[in-house]
mmCIF file of C-alpha atoms in Angstrom:
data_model
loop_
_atom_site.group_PDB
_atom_site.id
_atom_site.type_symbol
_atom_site.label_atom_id
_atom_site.label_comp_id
_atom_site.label_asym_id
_atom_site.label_seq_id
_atom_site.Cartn_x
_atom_site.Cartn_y
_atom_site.Cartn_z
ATOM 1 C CA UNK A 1 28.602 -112.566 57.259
ATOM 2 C CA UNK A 2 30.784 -109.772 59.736
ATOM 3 C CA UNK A 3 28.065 -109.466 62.856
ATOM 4 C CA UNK A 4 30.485 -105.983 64.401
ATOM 5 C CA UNK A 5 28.332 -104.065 65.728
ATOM 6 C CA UNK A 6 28.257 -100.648 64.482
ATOM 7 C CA UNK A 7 27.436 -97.506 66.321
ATOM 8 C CA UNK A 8 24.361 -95.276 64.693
ATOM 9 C CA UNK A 9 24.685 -91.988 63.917
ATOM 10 C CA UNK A 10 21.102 -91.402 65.401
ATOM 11 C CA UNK A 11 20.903 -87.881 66.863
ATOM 12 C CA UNK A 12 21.036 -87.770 70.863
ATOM 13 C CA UNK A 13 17.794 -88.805 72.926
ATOM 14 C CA UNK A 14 16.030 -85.145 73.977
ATOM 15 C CA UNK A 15 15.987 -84.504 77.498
ATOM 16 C CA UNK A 16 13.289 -85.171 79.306
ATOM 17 C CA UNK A 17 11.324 -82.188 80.560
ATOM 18 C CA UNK A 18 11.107 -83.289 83.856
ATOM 19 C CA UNK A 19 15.048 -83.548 83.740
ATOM 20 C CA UNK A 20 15.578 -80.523 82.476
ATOM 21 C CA UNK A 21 12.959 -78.208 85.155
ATOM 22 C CA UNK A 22 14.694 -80.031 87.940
ATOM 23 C CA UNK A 23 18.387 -79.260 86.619
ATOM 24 C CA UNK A 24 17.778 -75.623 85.273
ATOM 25 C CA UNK A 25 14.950 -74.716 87.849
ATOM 26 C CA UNK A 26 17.389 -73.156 90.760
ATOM 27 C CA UNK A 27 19.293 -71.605 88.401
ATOM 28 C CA UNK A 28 15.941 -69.933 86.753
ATOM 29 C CA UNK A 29 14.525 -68.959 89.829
ATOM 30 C CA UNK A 30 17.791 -67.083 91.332
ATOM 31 C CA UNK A 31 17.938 -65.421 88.238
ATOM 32 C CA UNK A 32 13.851 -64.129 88.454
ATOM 33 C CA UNK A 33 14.880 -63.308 91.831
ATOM 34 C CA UNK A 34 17.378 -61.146 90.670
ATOM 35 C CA UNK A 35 14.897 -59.153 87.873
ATOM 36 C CA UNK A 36 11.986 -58.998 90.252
ATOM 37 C CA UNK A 37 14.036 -56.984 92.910
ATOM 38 C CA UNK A 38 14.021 -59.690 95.368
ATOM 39 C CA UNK A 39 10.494 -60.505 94.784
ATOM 40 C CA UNK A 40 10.195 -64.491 95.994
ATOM 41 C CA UNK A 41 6.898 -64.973 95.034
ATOM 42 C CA UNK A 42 6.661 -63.233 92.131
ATOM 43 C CA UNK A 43 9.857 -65.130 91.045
ATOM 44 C CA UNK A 44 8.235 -68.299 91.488
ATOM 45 C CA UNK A 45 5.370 -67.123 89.618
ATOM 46 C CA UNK A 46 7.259 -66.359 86.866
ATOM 47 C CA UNK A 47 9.930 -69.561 86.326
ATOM 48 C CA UNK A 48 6.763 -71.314 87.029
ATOM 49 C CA UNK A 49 4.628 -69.406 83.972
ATOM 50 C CA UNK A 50 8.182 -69.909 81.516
ATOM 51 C CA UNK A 51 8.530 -73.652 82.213
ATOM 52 C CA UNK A 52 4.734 -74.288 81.473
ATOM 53 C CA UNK A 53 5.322 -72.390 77.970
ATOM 54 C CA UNK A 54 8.157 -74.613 77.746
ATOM 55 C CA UNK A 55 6.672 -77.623 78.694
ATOM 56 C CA UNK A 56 4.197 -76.547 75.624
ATOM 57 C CA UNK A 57 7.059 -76.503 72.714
ATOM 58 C CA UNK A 58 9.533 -78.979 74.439
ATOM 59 C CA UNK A 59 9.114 -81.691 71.388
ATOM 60 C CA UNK A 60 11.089 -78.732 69.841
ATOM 61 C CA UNK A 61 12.962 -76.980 72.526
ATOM 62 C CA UNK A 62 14.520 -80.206 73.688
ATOM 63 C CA UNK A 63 15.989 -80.760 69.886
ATOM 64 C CA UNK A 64 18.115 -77.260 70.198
ATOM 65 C CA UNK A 65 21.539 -76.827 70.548
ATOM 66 C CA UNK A 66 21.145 -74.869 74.069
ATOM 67 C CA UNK A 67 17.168 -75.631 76.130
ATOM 68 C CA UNK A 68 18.768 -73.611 78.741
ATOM 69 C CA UNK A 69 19.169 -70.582 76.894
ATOM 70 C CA UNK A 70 15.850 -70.568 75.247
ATOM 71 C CA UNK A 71 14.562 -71.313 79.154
ATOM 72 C CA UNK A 72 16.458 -67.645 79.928
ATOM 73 C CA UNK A 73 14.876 -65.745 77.295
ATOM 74 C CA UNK A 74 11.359 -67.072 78.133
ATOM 75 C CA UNK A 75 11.853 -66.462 81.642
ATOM 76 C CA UNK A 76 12.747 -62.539 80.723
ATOM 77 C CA UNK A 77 10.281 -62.181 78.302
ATOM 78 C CA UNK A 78 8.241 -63.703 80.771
ATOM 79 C CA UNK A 79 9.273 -60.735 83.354
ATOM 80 C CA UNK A 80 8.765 -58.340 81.026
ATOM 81 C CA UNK A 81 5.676 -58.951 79.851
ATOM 82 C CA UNK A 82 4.506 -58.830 83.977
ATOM 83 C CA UNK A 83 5.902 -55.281 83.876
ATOM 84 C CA UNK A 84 3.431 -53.855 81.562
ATOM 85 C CA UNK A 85 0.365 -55.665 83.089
ATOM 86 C CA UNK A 86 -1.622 -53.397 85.338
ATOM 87 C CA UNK A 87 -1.801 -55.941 87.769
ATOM 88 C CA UNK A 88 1.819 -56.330 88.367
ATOM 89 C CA UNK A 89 1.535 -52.697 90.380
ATOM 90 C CA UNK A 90 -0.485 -54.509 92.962
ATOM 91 C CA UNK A 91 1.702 -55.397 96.565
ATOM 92 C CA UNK A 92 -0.529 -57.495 98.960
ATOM 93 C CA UNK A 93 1.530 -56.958 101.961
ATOM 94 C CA UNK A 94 5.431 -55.740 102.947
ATOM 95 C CA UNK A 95 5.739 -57.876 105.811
ATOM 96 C CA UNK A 96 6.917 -61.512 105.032
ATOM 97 C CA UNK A 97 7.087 -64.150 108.307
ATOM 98 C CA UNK A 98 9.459 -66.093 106.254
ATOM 99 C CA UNK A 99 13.274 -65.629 107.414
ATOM 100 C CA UNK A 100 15.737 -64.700 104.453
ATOM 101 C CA UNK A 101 18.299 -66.964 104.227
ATOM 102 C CA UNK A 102 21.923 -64.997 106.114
ATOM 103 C CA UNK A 103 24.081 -64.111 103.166
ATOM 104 C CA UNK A 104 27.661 -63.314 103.653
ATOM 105 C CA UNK A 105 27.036 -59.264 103.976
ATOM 106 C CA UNK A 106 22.941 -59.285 104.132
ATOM 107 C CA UNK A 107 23.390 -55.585 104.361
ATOM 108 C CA UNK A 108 24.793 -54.862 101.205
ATOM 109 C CA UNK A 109 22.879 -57.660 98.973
ATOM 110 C CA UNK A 110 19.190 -55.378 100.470
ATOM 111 C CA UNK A 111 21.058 -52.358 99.262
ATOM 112 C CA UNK A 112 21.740 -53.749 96.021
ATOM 113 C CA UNK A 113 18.501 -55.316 95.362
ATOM 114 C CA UNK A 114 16.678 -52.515 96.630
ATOM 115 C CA UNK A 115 18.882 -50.230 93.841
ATOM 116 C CA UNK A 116 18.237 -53.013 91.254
ATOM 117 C CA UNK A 117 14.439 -53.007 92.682
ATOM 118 C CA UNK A 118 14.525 -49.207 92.207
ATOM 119 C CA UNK A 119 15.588 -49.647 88.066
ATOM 120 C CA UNK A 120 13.067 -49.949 84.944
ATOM 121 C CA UNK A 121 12.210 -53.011 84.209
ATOM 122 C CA UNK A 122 13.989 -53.484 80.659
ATOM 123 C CA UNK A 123 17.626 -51.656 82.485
ATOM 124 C CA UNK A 124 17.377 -54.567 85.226
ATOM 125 C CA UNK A 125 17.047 -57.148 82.717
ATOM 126 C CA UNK A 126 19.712 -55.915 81.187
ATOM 127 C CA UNK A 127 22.104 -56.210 84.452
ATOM 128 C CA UNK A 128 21.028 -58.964 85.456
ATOM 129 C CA UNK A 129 21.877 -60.949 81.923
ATOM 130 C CA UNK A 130 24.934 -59.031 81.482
ATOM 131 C CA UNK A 131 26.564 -59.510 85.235
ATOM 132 C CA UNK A 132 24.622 -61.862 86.895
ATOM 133 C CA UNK A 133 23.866 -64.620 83.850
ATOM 134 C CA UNK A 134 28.060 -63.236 82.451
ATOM 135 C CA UNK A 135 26.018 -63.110 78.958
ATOM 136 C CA UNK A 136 28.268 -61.093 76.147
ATOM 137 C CA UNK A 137 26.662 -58.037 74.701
ATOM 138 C CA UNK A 138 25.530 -60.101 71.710
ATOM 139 C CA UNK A 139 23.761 -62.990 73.584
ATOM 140 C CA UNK A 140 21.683 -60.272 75.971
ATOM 141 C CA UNK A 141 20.840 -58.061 72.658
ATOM 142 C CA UNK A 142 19.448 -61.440 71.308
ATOM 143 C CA UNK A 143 17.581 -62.545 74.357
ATOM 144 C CA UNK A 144 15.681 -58.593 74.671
ATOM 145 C CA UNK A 145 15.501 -58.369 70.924
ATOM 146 C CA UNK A 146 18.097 -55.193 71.069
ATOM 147 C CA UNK A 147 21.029 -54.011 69.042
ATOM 148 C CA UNK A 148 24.320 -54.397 70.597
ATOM 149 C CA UNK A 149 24.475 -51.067 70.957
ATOM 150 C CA UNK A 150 21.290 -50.065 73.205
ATOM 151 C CA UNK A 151 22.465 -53.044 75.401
ATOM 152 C CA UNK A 152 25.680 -51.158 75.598
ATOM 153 C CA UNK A 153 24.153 -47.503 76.588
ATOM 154 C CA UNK A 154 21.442 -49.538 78.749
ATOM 155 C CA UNK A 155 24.071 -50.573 80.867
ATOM 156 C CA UNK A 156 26.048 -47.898 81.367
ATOM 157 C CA UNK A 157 23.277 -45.747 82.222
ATOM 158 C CA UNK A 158 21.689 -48.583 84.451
ATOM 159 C CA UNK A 159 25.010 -48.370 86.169
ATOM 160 C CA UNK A 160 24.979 -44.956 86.496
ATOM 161 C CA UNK A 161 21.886 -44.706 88.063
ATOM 162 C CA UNK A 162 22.631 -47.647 90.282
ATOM 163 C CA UNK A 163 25.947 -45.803 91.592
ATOM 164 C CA UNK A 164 24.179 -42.787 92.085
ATOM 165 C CA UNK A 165 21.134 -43.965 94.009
ATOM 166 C CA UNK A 166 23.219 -46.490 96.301
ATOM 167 C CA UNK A 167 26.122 -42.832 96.460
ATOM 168 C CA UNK A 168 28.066 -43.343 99.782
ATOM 169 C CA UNK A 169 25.979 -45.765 100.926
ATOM 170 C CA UNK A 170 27.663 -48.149 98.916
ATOM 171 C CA UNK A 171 31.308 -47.254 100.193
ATOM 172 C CA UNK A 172 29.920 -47.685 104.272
ATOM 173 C CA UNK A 173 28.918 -50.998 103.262
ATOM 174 C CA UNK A 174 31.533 -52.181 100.753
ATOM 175 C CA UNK A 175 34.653 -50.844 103.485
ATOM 176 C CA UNK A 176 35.888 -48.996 100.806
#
């Protein structure tokens, strides 16, 4: 009788959900950051409301091909839906004792986030999966339920109206 040992074709363990939040969890929040227009708390808030629905389906989730990008579309869907809440309107206070942490032009990044900030809220999801998360047209129609198309024209005119609220502004601060 041969005793080999044999490898099983047994699909891989899941990841554990505590794993997974501490891996993806930076990378969740920076992106919130981004779609809330700089919004810290409100960020927090909301990678903290998407990994609790997660946490809810993760016998599931954790069996996909790609957690992370499930993780990405409930964190947008989970900004979005905050947008139409009446409640989301509501801004306790505009003076933070919290230092920001010095970026390499801290000038500029305000500017940009206060343009993004500025943007409806389905145009800055749009950016921000397009050029922040480097998603194709295809992956960000399928994350915001679009056609290819409106994720094309969202984009351009998000740009647009980007360019032409940040106007020369942009060139004192860029150099250019």
């Amino acid at each position: 009788m041969d005793r080999t040992t044999t490898k099983s074709s047994a699909p891989p363990k899941p990841l554990d959900f505590l794993e997974f939040a501490a891996a993806r969890g930076r990378h969740l929040i920076r992106t919130a950051y981004l779609l809330t227009g700089g919004d810290e708390y409100l960020a927090e808030d909301l990678v903290q409301e998407s990994l609790a629905r997660i946490y809810l389906k993760w016998r599931r989730i954790s069996r996909l091909d790609n957690p992370a990008a499930y993780a990405q579309t409930t964190l947008v869907n989970a900004f979005l839906s905050h947008r139409r809440r009446r409640s989301s309107t509501e801004r306790v206070t505009d003076h933070f004792t919290e230092v920001a942490a010095v970026a390499a032009d801290p000038a500029l990044r305000l500017t940009l986030l206060q343009a993004l900030g500025e943007l409806p809220a389905p145009d800055r999801a749009v950016l921000v999966l397009r050029y922040w998360e480097d998603r194709s047209v295809e992956e960000t129609a399928a994350a915001l339920r679009l056609s290819s198309t409106a994720v094309r024209s969202r984009s351009s005119r998000a740009l647009a109206r980007m360019r032409a609220a940040l106007g020369e502004e942009l060139e004192e601060l860029s150099g250019s």
